[in-house]
Tab-separated table of C-alpha atoms and ligand atoms in Angstrom:
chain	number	residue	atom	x	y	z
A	1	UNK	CA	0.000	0.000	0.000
A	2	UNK	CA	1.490	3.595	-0.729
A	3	UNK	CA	1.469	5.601	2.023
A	4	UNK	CA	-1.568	8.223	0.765
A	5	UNK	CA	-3.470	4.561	0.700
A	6	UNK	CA	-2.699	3.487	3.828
A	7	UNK	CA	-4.004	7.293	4.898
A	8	UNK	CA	-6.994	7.224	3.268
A	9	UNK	CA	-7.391	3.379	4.460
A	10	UNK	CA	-6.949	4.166	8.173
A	11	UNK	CA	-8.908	7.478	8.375
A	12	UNK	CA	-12.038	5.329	6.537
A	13	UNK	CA	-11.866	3.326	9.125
A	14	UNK	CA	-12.022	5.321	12.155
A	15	UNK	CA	-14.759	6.959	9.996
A	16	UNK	CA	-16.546	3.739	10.672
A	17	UNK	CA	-16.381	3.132	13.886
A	18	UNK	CA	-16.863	6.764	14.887
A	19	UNK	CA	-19.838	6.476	13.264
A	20	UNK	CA	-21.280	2.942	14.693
A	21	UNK	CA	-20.674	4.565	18.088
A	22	UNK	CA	-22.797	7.480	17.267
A	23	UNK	CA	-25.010	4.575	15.382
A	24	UNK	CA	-25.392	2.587	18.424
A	25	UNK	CA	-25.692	5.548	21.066
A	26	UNK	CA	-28.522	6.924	19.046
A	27	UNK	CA	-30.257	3.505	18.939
A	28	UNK	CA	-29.990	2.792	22.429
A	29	UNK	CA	-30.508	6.233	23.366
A	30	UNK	CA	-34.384	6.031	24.735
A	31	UNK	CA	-33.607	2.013	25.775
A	32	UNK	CA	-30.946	2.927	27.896
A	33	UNK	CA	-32.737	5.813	29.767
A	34	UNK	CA	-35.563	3.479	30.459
A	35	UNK	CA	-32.858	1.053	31.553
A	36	UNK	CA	-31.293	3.151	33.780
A	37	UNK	CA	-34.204	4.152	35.210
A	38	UNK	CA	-34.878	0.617	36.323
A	39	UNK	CA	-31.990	0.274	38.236
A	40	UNK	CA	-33.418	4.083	39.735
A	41	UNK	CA	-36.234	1.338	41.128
A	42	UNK	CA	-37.208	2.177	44.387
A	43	UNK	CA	-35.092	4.892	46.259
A	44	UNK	CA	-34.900	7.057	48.946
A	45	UNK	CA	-33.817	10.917	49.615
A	46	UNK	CA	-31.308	11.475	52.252
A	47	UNK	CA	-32.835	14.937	52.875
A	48	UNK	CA	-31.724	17.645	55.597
A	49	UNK	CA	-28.322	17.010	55.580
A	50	UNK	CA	-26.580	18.214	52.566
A	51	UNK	CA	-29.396	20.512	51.544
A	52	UNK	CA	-29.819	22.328	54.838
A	53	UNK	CA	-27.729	25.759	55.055
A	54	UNK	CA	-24.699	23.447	56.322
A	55	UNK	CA	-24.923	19.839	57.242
A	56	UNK	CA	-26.271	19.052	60.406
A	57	UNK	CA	-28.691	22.272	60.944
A	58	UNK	CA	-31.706	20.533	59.765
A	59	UNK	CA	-30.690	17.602	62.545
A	60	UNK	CA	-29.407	15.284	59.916
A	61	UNK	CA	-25.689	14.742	59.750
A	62	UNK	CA	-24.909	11.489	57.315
A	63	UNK	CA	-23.312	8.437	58.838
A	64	UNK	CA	-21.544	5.864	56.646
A	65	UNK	CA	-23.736	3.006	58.329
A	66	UNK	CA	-27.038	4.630	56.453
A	67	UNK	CA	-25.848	3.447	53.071
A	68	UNK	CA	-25.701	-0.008	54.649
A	69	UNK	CA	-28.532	0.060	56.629
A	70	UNK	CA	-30.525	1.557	53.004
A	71	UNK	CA	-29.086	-1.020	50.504
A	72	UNK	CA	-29.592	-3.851	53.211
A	73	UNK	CA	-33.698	-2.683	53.665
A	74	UNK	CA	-33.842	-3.481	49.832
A	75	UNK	CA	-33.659	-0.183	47.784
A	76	UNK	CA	-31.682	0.320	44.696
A	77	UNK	CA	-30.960	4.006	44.802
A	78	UNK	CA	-30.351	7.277	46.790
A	79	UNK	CA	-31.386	10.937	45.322
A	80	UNK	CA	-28.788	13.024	47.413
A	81	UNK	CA	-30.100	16.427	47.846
A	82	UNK	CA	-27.147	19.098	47.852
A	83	UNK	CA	-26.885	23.052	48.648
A	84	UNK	CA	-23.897	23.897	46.566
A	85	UNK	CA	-25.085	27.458	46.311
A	86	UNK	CA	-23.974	27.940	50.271
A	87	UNK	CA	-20.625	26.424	49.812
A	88	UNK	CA	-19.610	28.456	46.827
A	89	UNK	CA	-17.917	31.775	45.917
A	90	UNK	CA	-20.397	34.350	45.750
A	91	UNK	CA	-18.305	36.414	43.385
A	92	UNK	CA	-16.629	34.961	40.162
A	93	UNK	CA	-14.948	32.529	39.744
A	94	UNK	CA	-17.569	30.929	41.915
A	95	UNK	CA	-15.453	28.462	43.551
A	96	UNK	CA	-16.606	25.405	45.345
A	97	UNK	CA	-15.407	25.348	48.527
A	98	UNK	CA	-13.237	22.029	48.461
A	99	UNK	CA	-14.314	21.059	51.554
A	100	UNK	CA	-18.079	20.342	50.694
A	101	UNK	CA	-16.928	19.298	47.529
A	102	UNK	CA	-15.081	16.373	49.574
A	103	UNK	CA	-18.072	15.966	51.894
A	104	UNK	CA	-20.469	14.929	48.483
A	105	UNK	CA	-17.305	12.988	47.167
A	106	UNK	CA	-17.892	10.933	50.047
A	107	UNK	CA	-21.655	10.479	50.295
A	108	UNK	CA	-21.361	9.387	46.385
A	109	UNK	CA	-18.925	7.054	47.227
A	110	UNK	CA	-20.234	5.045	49.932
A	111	UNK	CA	-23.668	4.962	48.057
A	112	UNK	CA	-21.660	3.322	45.296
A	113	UNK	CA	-19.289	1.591	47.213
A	114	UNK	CA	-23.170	-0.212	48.313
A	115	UNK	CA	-24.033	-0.560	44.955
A	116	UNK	CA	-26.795	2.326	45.346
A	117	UNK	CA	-27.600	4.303	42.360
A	118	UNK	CA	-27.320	7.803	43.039
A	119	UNK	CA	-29.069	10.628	41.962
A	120	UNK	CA	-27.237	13.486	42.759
A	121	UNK	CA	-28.640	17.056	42.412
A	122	UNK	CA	-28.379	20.905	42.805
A	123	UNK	CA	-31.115	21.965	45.950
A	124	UNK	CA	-31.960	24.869	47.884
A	125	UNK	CA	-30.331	27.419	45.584
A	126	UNK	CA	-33.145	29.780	47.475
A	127	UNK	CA	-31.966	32.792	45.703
A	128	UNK	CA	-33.326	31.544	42.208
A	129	UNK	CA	-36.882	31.772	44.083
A	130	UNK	CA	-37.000	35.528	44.877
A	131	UNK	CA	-34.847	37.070	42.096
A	132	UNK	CA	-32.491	34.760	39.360
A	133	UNK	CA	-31.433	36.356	36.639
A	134	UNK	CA	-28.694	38.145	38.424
A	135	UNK	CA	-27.610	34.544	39.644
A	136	UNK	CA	-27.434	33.303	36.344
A	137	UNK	CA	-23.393	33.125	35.776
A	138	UNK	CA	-23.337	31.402	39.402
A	139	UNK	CA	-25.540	28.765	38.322
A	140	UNK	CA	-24.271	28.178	35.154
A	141	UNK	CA	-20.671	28.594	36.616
A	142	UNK	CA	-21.374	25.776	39.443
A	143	UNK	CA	-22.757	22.881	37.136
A	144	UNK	CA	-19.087	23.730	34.655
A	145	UNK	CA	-17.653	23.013	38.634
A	146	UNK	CA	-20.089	20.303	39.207
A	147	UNK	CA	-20.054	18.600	35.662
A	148	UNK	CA	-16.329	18.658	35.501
A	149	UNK	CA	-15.687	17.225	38.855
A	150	UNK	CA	-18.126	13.967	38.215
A	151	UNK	CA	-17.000	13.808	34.972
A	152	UNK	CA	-15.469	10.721	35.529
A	153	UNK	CA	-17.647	9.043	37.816
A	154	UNK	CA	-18.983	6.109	36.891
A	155	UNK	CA	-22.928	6.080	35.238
A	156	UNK	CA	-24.209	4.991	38.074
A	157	UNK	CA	-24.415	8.468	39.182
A	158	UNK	CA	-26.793	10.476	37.504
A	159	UNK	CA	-27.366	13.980	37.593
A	160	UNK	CA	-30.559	16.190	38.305
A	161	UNK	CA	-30.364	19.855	37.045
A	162	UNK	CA	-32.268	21.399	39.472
A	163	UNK	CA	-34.715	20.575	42.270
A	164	UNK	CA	-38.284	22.473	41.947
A	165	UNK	CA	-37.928	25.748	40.211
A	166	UNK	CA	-40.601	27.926	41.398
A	167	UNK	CA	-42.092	31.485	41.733
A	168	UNK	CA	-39.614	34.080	40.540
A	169	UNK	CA	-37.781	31.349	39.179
A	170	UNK	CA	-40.743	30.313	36.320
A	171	UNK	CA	-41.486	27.399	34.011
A	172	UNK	CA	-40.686	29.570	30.788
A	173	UNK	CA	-37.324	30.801	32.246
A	174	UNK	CA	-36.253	27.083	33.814
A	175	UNK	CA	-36.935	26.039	29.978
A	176	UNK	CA	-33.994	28.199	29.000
A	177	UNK	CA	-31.482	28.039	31.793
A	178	UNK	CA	-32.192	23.887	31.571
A	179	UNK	CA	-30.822	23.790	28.265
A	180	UNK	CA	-27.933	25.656	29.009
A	181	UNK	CA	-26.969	23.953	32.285
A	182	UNK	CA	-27.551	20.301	29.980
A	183	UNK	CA	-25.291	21.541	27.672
A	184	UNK	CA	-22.849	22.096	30.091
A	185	UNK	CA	-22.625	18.961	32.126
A	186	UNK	CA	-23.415	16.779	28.630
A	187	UNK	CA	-20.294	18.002	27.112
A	188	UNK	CA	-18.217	16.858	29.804
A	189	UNK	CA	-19.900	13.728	30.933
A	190	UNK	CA	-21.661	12.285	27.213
A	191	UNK	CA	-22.603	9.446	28.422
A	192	UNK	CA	-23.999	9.694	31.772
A	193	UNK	CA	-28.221	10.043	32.535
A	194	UNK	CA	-29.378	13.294	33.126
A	195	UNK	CA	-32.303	14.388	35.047
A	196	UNK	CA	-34.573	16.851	34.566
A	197	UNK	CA	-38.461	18.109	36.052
A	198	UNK	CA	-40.979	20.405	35.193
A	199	UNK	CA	-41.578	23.636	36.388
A	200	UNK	CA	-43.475	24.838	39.649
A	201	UNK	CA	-42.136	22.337	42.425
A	202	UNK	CA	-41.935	19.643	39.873
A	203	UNK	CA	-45.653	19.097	39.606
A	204	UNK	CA	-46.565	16.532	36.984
A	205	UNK	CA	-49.395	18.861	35.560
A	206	UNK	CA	-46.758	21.505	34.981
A	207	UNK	CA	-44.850	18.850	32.741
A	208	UNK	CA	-46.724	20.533	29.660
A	209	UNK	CA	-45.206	23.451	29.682
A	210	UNK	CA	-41.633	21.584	29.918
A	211	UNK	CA	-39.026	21.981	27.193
A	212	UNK	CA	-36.398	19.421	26.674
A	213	UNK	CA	-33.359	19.160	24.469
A	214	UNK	CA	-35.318	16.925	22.055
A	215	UNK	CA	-32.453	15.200	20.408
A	216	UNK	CA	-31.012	13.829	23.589
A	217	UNK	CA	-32.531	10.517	24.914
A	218	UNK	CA	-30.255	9.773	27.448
A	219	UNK	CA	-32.742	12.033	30.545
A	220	UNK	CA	-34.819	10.516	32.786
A	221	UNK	CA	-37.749	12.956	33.657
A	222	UNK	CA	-38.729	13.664	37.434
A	223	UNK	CA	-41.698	14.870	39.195
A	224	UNK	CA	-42.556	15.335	42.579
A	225	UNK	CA	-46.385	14.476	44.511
A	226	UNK	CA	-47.151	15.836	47.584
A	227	UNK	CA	-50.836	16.078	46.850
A	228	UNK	CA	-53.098	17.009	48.704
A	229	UNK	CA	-50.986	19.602	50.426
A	230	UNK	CA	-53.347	20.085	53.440
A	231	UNK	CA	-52.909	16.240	54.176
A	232	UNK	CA	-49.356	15.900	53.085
A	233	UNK	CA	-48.034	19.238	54.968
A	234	UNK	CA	-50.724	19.405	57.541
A	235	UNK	CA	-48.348	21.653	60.322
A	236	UNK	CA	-45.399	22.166	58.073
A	237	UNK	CA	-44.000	25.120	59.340
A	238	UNK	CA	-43.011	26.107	55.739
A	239	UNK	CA	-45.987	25.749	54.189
A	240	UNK	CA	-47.388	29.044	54.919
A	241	UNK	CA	-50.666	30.730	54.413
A	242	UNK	CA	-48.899	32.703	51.274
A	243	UNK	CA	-47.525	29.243	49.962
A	244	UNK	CA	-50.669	27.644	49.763
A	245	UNK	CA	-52.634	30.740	48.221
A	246	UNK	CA	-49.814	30.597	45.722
A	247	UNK	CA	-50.421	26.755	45.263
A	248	UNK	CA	-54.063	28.004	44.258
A	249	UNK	CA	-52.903	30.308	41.785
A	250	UNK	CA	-50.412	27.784	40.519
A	251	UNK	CA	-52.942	25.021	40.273
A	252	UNK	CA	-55.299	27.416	38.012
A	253	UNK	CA	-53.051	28.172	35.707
A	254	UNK	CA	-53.173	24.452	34.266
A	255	UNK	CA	-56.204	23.488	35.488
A	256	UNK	CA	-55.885	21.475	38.099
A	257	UNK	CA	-58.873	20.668	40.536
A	258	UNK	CA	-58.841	23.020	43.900
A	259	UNK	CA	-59.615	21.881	46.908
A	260	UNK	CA	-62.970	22.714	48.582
A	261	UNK	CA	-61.532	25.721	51.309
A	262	UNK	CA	-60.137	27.550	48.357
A	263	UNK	CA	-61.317	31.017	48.182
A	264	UNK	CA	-59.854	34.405	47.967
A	265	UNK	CA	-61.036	35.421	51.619
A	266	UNK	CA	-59.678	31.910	53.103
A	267	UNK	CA	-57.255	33.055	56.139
A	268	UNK	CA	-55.821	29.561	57.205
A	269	UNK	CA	-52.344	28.130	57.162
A	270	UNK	CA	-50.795	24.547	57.071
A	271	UNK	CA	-51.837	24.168	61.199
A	272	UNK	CA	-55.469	24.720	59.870
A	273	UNK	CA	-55.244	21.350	58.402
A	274	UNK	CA	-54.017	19.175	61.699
A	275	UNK	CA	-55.368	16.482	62.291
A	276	UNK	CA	-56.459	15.220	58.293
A	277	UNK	CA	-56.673	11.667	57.558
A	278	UNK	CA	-56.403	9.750	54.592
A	279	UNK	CA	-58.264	6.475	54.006
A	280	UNK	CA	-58.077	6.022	50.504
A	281	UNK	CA	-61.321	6.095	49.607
A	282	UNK	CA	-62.117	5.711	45.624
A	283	UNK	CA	-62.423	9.499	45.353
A	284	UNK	CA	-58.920	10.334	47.164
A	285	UNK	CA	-57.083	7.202	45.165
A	286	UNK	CA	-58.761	8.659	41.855
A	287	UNK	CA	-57.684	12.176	42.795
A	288	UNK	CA	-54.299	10.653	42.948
A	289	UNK	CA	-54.140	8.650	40.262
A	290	UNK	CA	-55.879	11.031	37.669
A	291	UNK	CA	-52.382	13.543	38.721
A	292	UNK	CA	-50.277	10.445	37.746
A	293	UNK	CA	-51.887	9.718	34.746
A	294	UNK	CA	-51.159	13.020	33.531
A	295	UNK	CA	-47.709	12.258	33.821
A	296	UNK	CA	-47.919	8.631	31.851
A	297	UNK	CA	-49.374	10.220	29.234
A	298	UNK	CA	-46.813	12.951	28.706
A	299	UNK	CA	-44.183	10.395	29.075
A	300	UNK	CA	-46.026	7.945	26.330
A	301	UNK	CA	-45.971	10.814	24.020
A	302	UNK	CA	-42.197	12.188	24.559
A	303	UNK	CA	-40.867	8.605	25.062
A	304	UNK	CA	-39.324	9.621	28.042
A	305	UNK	CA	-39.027	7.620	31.358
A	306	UNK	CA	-40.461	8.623	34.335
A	307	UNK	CA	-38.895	9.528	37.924
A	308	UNK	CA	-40.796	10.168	40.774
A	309	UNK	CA	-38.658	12.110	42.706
A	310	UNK	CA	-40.381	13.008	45.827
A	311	UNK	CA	-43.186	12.103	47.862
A	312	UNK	CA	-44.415	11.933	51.900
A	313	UNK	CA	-45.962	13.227	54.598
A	314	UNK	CA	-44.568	15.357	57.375
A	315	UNK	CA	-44.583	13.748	60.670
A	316	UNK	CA	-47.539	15.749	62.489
A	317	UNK	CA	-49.992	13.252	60.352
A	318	UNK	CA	-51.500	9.968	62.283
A	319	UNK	CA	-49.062	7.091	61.359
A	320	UNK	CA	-52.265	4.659	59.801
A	321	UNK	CA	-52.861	7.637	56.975
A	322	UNK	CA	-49.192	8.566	56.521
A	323	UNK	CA	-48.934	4.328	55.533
A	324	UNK	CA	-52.068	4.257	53.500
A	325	UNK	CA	-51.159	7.354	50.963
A	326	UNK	CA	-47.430	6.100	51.127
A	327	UNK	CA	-48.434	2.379	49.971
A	328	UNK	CA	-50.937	3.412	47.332
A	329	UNK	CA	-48.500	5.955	45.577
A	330	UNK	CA	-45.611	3.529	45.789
A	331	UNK	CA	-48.211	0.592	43.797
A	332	UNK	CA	-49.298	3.418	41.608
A	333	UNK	CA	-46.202	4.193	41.284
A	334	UNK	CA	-44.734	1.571	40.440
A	335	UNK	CA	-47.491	-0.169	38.231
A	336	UNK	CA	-47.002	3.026	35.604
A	337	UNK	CA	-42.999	1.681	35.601
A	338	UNK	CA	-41.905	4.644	37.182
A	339	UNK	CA	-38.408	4.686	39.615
A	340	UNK	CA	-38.930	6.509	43.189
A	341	UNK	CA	-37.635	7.949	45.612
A	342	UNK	CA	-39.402	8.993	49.373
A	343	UNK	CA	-39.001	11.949	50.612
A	344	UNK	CA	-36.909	11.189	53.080
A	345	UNK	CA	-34.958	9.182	55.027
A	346	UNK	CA	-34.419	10.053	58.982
A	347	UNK	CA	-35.497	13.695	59.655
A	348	UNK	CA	-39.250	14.709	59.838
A	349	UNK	CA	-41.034	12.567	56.944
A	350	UNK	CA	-38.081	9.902	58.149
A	351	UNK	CA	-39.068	6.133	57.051
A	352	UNK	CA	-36.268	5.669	59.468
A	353	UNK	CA	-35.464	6.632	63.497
A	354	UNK	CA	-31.887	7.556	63.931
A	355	UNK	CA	-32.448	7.654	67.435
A	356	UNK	CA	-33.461	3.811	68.040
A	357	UNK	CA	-31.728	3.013	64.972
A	358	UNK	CA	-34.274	0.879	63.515
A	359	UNK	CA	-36.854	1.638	60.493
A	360	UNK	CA	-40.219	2.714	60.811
A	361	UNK	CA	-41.249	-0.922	59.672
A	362	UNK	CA	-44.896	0.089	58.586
A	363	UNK	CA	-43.265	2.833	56.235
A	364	UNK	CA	-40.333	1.076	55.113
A	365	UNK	CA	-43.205	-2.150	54.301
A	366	UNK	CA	-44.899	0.209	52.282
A	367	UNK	CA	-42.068	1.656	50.151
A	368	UNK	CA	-40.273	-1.924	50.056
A	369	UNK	CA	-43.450	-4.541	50.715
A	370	UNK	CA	-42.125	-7.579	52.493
A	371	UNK	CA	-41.327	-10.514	49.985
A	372	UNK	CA	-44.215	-12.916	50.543
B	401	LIG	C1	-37.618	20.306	50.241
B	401	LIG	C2	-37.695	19.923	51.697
B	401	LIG	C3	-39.123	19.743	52.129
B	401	LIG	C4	-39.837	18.824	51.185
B	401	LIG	C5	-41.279	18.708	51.502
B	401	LIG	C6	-38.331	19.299	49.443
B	401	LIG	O1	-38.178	19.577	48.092
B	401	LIG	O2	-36.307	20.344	49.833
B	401	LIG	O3	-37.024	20.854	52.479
B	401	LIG	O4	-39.156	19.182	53.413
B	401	LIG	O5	-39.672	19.239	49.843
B	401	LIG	O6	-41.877	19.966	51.499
């Protein structure tokens, strides 16, 4: 062969198999979403640690046993909440501050090190809420940080833009900065799962207005349920009076049922609803399910896979209704082949008590149903 052959011979075929890689990827793009997203199965948040202002202020403070004591109860994945927007430069560059960088390093690798899934995340960034744009370069700036440092991770750790956008921070603007922020952490990690929700808290029936970067299959889509508030929050401290009037307002705008106290004039808050049970009649189970199938439907029509990302009830609700609402969402859950994870595990919605060390067997039965 002259040498201009042997050129033209060798650049042909790395042509080739440049081009069955792309071949293949874009084959098994949607399959391997959906696959990944059955190894998501059935998961749990470790919430209120490295979401809360600094670990430990929200009562939670991660132990290495919990990965153990989570794979060994039966679930296949951990969503790991994280506040990177209080451990960060405020000015530019934006920097990272090392130390909490090392802190997630090691929560992602004892999940791992269990063979958990993890879903790891950006949470809290509370400034987004009141006012974002002038946060923009920050946000964009700490998913480069983010993006680069995972980069090479293995896929077993997939990444969630953004944890419920909401009020200032809307569903038309979230459709922008999402695309940016998925262009940055795609072009440094191409082939790992990416995870994205709607707008407004995540609500499924906000999924419509969602944009996605069509042409990439490899993002799992995640929504949150914490429907009906007044049962799910009844006494949540955070779930003020304004919250909830907003959730009204919210819930018009895509025409979502409202529940019978709304009214312009109504002056209660989250405490007004102590004391609300849930017994899964036909009318609270259709209420629920008519939410989810919103959701199916969406996915059936985008081909994309479903995550439920959150779900539970705060701790002020009786224990038999707090079981009931948990074990019919996980079965509805589950039956429309979506992954989960519960919201959360050891502070105030806890499915486990760090204090006796044991799991709140009722709970943990209804997220992970005793083999029969
Ligand atoms: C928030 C938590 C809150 C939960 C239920 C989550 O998205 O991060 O702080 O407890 O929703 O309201």
């Amino acid at each position: 062969m002259t040498r201009t052959v042997k050129l033209f011979a060798i650049i042909a075929m790395t042509l080739t198999v440049c081009m069955s890689g792309v071949e293949l990827k874009a084959e098994q793009g949607d399959a391997h979403a959906f696959e990944m997203n059955k190894h998501l199965g059935r998961g749990i948040n470790i919430g209120n640690a490295l979401d809360a202002p600094r670990e430990g202020e929200w009562g939670v403070t991660i132990k290495e046993e919990y990965f153990k004591i989570i794979k060994d109860a039966g679930f296949d994945s951990v969503r790991l909440p994280c506040r990177w927007s209080n451990h960060a430069l405020k000015e530019a560059p934006y920097t990272i501050d090392p130390v909490f960088m090392k802190r997630v390093d090691w929560a992602v690798n004892n999940a791992l090190k269990n063979n958990l899934y993890v879903m790891l995340n950006m949470h809290h960034y509370v400034e987004l809420y009141e006012d974002p744009l002038p946060e923009k370069e920050r946000f964009m700036a700490l998913w480069t940080q983010i993006a680069e440092h995972y980069k090479d991770y293995p896929d077993t750790l997939l990444l969630e833009i953004f944890n419920e956008p909401d009020d200032a921070f809307t569903p038309e603007l979230w459709n922008e900065w999402l695309k940016e922020a998925h262009a940055i952490i795609r072009k440094a990690n191409p082939t790992k799962t990416i995870v994205i929700g709607p707008g407004n808290d995540n609500w499924t029936t906000f999924l419509k207005l969602l944009e996605l970067p069509e042409d990439d299959r490899n993002i799992i889509v995640t929504v949150h349920y914490y429907f009906p508030h007044d049962f799910t929050h009844q006494g949540a401290e955070w779930m003020t009076h304004e919250k909830l009037m907003q959730n009204l307002e919210d819930k018009k705008r895509v025409g979502q049922p409202l529940p019978a106290w709304a009214s312009d004039d109504w002056e209660g808050d989250s405490s007004t609803f102590l004391g609300t049970k849930w017994m899964g009649t036909d009318e609270e189970k259709k209420y629920m399910t008519d939410i989810f199938d919103i959701g199916v439907a969406w996915g059936k029509k985008h081909n994309r896979p479903l995550n439920l990302g959150e779900f539970g009830v705060y701790e002020k609700a009786d224990v038999a209704s707090r079981v009931r609402w948990t074990t019919f969402i996980v079965e509805t859950a589950v039956e429309r082949g979506m992954s989960f994870h519960y919201w959360e595990f050891c502070a105030n919605f806890g499915a486990y008590d760090p204090y006796k060390k044991a799991w709140r067997e009722p709970l943990l039965n209804a997220l992970i149903p005793p083999k029969k």
